[in-house]
PDB file of C-alpha atoms in Angstrom:
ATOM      1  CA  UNK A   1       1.462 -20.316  -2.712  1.00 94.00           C
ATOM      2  CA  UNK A   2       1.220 -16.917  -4.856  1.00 96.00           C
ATOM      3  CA  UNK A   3      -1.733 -16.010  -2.983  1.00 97.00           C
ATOM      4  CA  UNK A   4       0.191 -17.061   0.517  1.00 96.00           C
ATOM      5  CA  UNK A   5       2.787 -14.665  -0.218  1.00 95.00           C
ATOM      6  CA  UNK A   6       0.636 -12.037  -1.286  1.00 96.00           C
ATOM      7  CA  UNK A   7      -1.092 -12.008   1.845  1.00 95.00           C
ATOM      8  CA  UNK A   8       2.002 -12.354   3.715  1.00 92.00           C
ATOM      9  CA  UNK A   9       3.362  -9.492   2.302  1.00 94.00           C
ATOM     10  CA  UNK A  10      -0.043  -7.117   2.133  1.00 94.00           C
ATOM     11  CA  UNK A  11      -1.917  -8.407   5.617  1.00 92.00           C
ATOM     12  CA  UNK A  12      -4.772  -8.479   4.165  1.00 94.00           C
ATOM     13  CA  UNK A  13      -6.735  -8.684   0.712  1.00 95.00           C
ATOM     14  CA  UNK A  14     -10.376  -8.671  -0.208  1.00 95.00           C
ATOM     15  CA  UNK A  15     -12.109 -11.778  -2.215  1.00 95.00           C
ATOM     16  CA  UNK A  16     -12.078  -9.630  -5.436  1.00 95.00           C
ATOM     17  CA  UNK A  17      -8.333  -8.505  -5.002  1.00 96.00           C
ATOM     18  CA  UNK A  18      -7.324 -11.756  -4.885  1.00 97.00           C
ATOM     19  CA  UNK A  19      -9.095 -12.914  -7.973  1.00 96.00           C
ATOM     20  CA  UNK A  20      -7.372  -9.724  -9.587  1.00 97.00           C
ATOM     21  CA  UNK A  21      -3.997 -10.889  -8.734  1.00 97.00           C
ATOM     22  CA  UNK A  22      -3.920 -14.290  -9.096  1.00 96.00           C
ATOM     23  CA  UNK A  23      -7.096 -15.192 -11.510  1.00 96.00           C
ATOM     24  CA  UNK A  24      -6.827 -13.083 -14.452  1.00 89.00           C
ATOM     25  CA  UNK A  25      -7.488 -15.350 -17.212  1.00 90.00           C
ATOM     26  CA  UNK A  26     -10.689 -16.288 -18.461  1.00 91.00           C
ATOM     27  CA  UNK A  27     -14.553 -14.900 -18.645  1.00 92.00           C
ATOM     28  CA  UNK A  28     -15.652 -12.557 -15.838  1.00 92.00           C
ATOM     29  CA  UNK A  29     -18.370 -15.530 -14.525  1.00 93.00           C
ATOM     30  CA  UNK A  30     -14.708 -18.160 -14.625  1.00 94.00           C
ATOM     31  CA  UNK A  31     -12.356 -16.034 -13.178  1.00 94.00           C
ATOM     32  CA  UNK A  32     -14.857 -15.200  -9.969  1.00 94.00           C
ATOM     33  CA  UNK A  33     -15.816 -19.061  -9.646  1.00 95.00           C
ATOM     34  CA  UNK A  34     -12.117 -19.960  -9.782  1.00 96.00           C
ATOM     35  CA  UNK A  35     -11.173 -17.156  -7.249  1.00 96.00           C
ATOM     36  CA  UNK A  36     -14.009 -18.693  -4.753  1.00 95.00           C
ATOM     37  CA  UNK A  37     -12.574 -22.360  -5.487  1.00 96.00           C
ATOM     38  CA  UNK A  38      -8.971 -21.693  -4.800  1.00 96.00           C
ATOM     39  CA  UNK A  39      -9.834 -19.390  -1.571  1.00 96.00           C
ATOM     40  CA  UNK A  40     -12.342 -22.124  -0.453  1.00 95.00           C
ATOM     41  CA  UNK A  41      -9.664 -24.623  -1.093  1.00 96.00           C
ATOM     42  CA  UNK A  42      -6.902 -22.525   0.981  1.00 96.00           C
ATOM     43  CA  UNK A  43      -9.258 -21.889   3.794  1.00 94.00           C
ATOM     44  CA  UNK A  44     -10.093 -25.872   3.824  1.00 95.00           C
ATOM     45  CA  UNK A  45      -6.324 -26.293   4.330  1.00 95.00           C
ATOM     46  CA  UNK A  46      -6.397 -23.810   6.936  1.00 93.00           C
ATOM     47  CA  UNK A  47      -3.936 -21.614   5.068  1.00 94.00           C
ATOM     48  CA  UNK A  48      -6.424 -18.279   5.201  1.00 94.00           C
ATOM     49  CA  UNK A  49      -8.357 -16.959   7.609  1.00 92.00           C
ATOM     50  CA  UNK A  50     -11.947 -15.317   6.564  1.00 91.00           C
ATOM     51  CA  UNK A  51     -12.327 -12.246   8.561  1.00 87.00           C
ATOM     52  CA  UNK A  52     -15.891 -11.601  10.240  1.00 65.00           C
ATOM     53  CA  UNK A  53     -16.332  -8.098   8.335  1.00 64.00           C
ATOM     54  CA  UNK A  54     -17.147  -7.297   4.499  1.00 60.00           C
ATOM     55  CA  UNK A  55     -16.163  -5.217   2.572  1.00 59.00           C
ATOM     56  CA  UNK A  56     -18.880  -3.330  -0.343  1.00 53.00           C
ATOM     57  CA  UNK A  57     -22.030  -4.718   1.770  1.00 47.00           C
ATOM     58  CA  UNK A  58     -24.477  -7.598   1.023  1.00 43.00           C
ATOM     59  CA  UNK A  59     -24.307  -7.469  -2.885  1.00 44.00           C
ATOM     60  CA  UNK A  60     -20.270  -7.772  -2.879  1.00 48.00           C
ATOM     61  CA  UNK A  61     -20.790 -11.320  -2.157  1.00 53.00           C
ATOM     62  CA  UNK A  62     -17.778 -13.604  -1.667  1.00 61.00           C
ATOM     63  CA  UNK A  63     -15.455 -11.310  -3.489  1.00 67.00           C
ATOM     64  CA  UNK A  64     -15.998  -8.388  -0.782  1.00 79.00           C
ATOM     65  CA  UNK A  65     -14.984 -10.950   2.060  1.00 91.00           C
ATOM     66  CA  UNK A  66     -12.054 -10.047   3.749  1.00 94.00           C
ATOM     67  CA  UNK A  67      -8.835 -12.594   3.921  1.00 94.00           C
ATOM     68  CA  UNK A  68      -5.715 -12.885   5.806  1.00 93.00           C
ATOM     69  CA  UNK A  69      -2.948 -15.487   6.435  1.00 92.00           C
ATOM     70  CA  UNK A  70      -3.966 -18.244   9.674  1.00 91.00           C
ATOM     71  CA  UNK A  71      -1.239 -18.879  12.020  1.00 87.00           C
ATOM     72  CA  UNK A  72      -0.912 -22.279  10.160  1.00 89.00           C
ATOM     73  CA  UNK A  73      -0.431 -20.036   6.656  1.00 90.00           C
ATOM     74  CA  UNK A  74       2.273 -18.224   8.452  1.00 89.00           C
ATOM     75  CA  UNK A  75       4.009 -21.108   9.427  1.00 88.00           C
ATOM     76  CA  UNK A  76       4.209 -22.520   5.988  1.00 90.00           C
ATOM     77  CA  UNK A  77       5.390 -19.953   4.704  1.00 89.00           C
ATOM     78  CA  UNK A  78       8.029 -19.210   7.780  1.00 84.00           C
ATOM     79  CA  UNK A  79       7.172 -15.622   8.157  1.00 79.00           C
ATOM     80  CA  UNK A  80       5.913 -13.867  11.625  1.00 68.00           C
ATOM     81  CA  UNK A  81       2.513 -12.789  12.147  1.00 57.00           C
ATOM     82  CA  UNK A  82       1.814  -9.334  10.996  1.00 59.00           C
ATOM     83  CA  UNK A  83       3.778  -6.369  11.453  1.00 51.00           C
ATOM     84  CA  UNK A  84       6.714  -8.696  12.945  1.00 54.00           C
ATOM     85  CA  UNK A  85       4.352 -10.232  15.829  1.00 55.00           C
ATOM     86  CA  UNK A  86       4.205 -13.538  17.026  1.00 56.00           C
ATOM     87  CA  UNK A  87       2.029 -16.002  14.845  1.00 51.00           C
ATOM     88  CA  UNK A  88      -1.952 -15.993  15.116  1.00 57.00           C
ATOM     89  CA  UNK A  89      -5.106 -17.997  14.216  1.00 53.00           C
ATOM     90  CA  UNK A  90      -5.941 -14.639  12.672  1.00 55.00           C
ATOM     91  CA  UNK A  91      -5.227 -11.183  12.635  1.00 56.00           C
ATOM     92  CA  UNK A  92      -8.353  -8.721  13.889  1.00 56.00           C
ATOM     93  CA  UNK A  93      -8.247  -5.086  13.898  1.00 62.00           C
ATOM     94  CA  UNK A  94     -10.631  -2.107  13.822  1.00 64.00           C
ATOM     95  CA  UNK A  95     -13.274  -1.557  10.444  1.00 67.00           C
ATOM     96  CA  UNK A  96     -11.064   1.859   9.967  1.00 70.00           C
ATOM     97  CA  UNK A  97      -7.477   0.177  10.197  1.00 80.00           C
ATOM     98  CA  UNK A  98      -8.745  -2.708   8.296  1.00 87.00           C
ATOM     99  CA  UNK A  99      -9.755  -0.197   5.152  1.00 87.00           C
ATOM    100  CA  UNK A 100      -6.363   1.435   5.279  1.00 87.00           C
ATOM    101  CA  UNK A 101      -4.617  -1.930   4.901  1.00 90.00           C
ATOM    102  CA  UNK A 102      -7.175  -2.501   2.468  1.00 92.00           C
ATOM    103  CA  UNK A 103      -6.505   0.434   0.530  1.00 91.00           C
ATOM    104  CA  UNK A 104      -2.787   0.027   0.623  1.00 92.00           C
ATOM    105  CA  UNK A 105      -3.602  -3.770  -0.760  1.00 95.00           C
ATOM    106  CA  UNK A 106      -5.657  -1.859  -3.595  1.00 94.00           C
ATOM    107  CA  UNK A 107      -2.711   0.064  -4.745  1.00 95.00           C
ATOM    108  CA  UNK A 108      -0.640  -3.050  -5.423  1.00 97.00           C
ATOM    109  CA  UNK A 109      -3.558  -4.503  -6.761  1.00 97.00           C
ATOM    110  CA  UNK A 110      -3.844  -1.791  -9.472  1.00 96.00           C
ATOM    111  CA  UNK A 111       0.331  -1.488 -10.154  1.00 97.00           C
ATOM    112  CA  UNK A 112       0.381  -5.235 -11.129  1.00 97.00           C
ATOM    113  CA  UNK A 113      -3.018  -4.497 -13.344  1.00 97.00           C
ATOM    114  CA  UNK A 114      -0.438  -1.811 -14.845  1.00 97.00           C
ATOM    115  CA  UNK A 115       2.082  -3.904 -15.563  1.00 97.00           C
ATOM    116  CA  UNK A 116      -0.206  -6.495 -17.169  1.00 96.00           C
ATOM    117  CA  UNK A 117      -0.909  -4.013 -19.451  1.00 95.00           C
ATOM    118  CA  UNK A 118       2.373  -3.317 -20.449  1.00 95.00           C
ATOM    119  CA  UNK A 119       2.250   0.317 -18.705  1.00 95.00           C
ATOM    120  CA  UNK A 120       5.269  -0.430 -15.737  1.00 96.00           C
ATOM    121  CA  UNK A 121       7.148  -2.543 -14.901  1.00 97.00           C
ATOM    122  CA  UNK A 122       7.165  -3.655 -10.896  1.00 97.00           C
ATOM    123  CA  UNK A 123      11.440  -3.060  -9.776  1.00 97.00           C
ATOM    124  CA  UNK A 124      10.202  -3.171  -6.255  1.00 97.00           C
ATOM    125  CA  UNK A 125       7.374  -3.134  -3.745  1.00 97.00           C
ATOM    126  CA  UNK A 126       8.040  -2.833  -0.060  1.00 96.00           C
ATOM    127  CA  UNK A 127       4.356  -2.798   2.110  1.00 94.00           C
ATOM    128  CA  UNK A 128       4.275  -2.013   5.835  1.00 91.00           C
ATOM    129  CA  UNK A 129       6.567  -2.670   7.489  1.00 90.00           C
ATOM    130  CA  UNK A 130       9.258  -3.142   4.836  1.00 93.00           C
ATOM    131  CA  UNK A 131       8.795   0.200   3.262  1.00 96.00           C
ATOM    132  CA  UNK A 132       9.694   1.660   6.994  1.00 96.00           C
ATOM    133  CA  UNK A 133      13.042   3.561   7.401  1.00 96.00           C
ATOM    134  CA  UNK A 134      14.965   4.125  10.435  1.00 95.00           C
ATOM    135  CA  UNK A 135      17.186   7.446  10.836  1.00 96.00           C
ATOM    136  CA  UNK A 136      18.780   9.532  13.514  1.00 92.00           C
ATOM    137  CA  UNK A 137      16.379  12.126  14.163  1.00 81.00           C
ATOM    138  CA  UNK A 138      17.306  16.066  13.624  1.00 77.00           C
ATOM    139  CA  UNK A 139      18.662  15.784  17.608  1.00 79.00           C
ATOM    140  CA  UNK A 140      20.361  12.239  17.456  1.00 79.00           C
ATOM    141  CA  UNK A 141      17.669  10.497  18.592  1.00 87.00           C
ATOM    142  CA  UNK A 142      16.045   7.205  16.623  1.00 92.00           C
ATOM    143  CA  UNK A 143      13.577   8.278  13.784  1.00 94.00           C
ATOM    144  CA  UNK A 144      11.549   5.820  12.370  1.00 96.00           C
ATOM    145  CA  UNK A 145       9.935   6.856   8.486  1.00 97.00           C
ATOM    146  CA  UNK A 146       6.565   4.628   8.359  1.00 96.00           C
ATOM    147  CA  UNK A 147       5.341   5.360   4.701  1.00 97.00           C
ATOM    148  CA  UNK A 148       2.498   3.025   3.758  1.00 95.00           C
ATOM    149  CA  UNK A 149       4.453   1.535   1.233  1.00 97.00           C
ATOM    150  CA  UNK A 150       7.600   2.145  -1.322  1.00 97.00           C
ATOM    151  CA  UNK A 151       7.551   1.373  -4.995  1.00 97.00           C
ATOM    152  CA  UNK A 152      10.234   1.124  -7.593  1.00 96.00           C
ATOM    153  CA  UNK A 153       8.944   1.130 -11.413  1.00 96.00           C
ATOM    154  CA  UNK A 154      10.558   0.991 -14.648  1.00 95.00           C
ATOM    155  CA  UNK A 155       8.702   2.991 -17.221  1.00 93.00           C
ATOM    156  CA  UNK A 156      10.111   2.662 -20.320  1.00 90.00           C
ATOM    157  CA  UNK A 157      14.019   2.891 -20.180  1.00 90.00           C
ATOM    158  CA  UNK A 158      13.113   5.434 -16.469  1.00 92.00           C
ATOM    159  CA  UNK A 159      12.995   4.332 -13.642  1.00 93.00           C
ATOM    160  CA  UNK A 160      10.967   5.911 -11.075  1.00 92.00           C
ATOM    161  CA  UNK A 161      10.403   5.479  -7.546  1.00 95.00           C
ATOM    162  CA  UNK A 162       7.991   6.640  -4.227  1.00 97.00           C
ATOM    163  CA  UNK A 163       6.829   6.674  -1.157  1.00 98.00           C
ATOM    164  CA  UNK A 164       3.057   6.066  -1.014  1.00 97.00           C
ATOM    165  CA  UNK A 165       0.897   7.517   1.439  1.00 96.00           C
ATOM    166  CA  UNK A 166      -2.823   6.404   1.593  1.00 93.00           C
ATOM    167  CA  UNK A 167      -5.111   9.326   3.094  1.00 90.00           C
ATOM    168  CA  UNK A 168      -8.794   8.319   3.853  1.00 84.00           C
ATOM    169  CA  UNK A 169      -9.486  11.645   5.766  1.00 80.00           C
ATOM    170  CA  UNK A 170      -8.968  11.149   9.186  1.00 81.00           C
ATOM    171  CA  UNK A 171      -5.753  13.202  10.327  1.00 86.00           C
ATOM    172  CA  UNK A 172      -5.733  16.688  10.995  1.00 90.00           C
ATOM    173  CA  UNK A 173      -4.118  19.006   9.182  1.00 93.00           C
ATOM    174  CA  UNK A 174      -1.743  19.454  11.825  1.00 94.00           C
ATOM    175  CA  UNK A 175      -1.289  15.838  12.078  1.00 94.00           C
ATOM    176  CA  UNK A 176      -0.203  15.880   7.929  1.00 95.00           C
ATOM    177  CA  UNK A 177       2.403  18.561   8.197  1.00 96.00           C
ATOM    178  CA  UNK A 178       4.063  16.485  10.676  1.00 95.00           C
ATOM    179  CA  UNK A 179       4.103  13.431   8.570  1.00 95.00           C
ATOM    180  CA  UNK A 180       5.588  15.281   5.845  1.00 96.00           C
ATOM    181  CA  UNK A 181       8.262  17.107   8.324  1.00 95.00           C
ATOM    182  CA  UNK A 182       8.986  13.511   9.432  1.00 96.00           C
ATOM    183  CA  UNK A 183       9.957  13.281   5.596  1.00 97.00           C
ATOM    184  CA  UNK A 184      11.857  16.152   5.197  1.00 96.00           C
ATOM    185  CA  UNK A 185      14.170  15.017   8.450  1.00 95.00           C
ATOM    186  CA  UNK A 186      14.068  11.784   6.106  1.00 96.00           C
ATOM    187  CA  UNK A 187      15.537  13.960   3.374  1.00 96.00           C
ATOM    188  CA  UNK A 188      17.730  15.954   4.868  1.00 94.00           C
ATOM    189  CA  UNK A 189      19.718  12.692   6.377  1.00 94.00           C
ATOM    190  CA  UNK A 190      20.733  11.407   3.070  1.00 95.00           C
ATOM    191  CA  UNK A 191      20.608   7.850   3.738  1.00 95.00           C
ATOM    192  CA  UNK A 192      18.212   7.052   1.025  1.00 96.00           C
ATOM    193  CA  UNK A 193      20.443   9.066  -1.756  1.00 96.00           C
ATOM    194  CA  UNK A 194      23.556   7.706  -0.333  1.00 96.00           C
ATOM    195  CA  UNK A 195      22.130   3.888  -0.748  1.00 92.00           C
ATOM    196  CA  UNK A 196      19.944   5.254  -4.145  1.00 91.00           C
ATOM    197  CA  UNK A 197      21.304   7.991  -5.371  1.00 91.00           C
ATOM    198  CA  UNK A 198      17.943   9.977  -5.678  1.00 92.00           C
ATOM    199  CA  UNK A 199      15.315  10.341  -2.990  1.00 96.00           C
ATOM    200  CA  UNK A 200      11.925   8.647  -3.883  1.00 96.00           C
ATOM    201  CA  UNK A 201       8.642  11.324  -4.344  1.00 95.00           C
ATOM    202  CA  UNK A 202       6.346  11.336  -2.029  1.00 97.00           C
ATOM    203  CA  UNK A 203       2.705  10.276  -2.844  1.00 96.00           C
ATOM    204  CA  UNK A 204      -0.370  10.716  -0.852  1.00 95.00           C
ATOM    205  CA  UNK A 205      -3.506   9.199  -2.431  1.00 95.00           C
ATOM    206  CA  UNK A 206      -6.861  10.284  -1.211  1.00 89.00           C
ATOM    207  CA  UNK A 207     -10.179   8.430  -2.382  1.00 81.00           C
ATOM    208  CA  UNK A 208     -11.716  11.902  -2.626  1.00 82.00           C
ATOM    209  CA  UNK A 209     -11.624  15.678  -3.247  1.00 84.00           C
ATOM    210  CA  UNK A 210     -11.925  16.931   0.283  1.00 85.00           C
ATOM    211  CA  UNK A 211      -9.011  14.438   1.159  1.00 87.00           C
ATOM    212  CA  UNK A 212      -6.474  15.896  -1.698  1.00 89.00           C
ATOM    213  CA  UNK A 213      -7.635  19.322  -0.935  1.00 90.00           C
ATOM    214  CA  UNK A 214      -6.884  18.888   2.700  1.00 91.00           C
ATOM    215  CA  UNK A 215      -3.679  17.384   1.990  1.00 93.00           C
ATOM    216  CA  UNK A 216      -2.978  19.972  -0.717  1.00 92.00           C
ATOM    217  CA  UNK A 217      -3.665  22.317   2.087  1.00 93.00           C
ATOM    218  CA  UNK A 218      -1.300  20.745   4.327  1.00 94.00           C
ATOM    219  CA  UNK A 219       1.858  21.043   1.969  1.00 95.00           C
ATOM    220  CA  UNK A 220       1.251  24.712   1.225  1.00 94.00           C
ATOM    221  CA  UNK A 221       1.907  24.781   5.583  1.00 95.00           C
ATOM    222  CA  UNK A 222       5.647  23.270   4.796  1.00 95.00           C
ATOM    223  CA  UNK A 223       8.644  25.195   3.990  1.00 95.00           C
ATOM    224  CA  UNK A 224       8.967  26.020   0.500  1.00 95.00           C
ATOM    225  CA  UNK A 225      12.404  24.352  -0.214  1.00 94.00           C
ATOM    226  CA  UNK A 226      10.839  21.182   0.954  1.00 95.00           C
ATOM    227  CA  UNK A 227       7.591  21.126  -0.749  1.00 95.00           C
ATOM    228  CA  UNK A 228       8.891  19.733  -4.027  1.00 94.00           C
ATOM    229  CA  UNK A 229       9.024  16.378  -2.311  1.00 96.00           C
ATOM    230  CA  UNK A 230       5.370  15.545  -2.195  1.00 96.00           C
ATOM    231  CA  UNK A 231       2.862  15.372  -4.157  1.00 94.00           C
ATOM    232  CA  UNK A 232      -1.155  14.905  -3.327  1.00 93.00           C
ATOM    233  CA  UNK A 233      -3.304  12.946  -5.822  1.00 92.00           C
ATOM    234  CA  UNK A 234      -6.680  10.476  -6.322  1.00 92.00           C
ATOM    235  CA  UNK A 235      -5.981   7.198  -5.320  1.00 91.00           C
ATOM    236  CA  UNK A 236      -7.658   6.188  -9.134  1.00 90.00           C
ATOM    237  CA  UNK A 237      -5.063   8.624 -10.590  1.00 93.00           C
ATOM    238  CA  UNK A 238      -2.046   6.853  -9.057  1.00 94.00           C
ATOM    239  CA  UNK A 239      -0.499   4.603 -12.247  1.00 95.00           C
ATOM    240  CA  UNK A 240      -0.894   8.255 -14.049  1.00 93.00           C
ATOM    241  CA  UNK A 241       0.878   9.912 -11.841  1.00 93.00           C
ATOM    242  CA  UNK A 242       3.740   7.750 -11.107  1.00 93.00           C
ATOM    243  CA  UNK A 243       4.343   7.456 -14.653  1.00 92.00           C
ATOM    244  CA  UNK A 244       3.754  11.065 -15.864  1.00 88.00           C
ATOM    245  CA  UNK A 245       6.521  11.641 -13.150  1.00 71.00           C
ATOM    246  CA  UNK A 246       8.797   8.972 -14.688  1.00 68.00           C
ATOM    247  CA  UNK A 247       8.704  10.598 -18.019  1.00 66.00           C
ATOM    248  CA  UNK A 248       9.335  13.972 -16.432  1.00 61.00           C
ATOM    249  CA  UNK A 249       5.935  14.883 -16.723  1.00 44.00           C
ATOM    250  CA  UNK A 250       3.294  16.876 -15.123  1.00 39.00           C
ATOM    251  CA  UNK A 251      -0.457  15.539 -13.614  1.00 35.00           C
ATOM    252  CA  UNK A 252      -2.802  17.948 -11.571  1.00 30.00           C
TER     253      UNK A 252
END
């Protein structure tokens, strides 16, 4: 059922985030064949769906399969399909959409590693499209905030929260200053201090240096009395970030 709900709240989650989730105790060589039981078993029960793609090539094996809830999972667990659609056997989308979800999967992944550890503490997670906020727009009209997802931690005796934006280098620059504009109308409506009482940073991760510097790049194009809001960072550096900024600190 844990791994149910995971998938109902992520979409989607590779063979070897799953065993990183929910199979953390034991040897490397148990903890894999357990994770390939258990998914074996749920697909058996028609409870998860193994998606036709793979994701680290041949030598990933099982654990670089991709999963995601069957239409029978869903109804189990009486949620909708993804994104708020109706149910489905299975839930298909393009290789590049797929990594994004992926790589929005790998950032919860790596929070509840954190907390494991004793680093954070997980107040809240909110995924797509949970983590979405609607707003009347600068003119009135409907505004919809779709951050990839927004996270709540407790470090320490702070807490700390953010929304998280997963860049894997295909927007323009253009196309990032509007994001973060989109943000700044966010901001400037108040709903989220009203309801809070602070207004959450805002994260993008990048998997790689000519990703942060085109994102740094884009929030040097924003106004300067908004650019305190963001933030652009390695996807590997998140759990340091988020908690530098908890204790007030400072990363590059």
């Amino acid at each position: 059922m844990a791994v149910l709900h995971s998938l109902a709240m992520l979409r989607l989650l590779t063979g070897d985030q799953v065993q990183r989730l929910h199979v953390a105790d034991g040897s490397a060589g148990t903890r894999a064949r357990r994770a390939r039981a258990l998914l074996q078993r749920l697909a058996e029960l028609n409870l998860v769906v193994r998606l036709d793609r793979r994701i680290g090539g041949v030598r990933a094996g099982s654990a670089g399969y991709v999963y995601g809830l069957s239409g029978h999972g869903q109804a189990v667990l009486a949620v909708d399909g993804p994104m708020g659609g109706r149910r489905r056997r299975a839930w298909e989308t393009s290789p590049s959409f797929m990594g994004h979800v992926l790589d929005g999967s790998e950032v919860y992944v790596q929070l509840v590693e954190a907390e494991r550890a004793g680093v954070l503490e997980i107040l809240d997670f909110q995924a797509e499209p949970a983590a979405w906020r609607s707003f009347p727009g600068p003119s009135g009209q409907a505004a919809i905030l779709k951050p990839d997802a927004f996270v709540r931690l407790g470090v320490g005796e702070i807490e700390s929260s953010a929304f998280l934006e997963v860049d894997r280098g295909t927007e323009s620059v253009p196309t990032l200053v509007r994001r973060c504009r989109i943000y700044a109308a966010y901001w400037h409506s108040g709903i989220e201090q009203a309801a809070h009482a602070v207004f959450p940073r805002v994260l993008w991760l990048a998997s790689g240096a000519r990703s942060v510097e085109r994102v740094s790049r884009a929030l040097t194009q924003l106004p300067a009395d908004i650019q305190h809001l963001f933030h652009a960072s390695f996807l590997e550096d998140m759990v340091t970030v988020l908690t530098a900024t908890a204790r007030g600190g400072r990363s590059a």
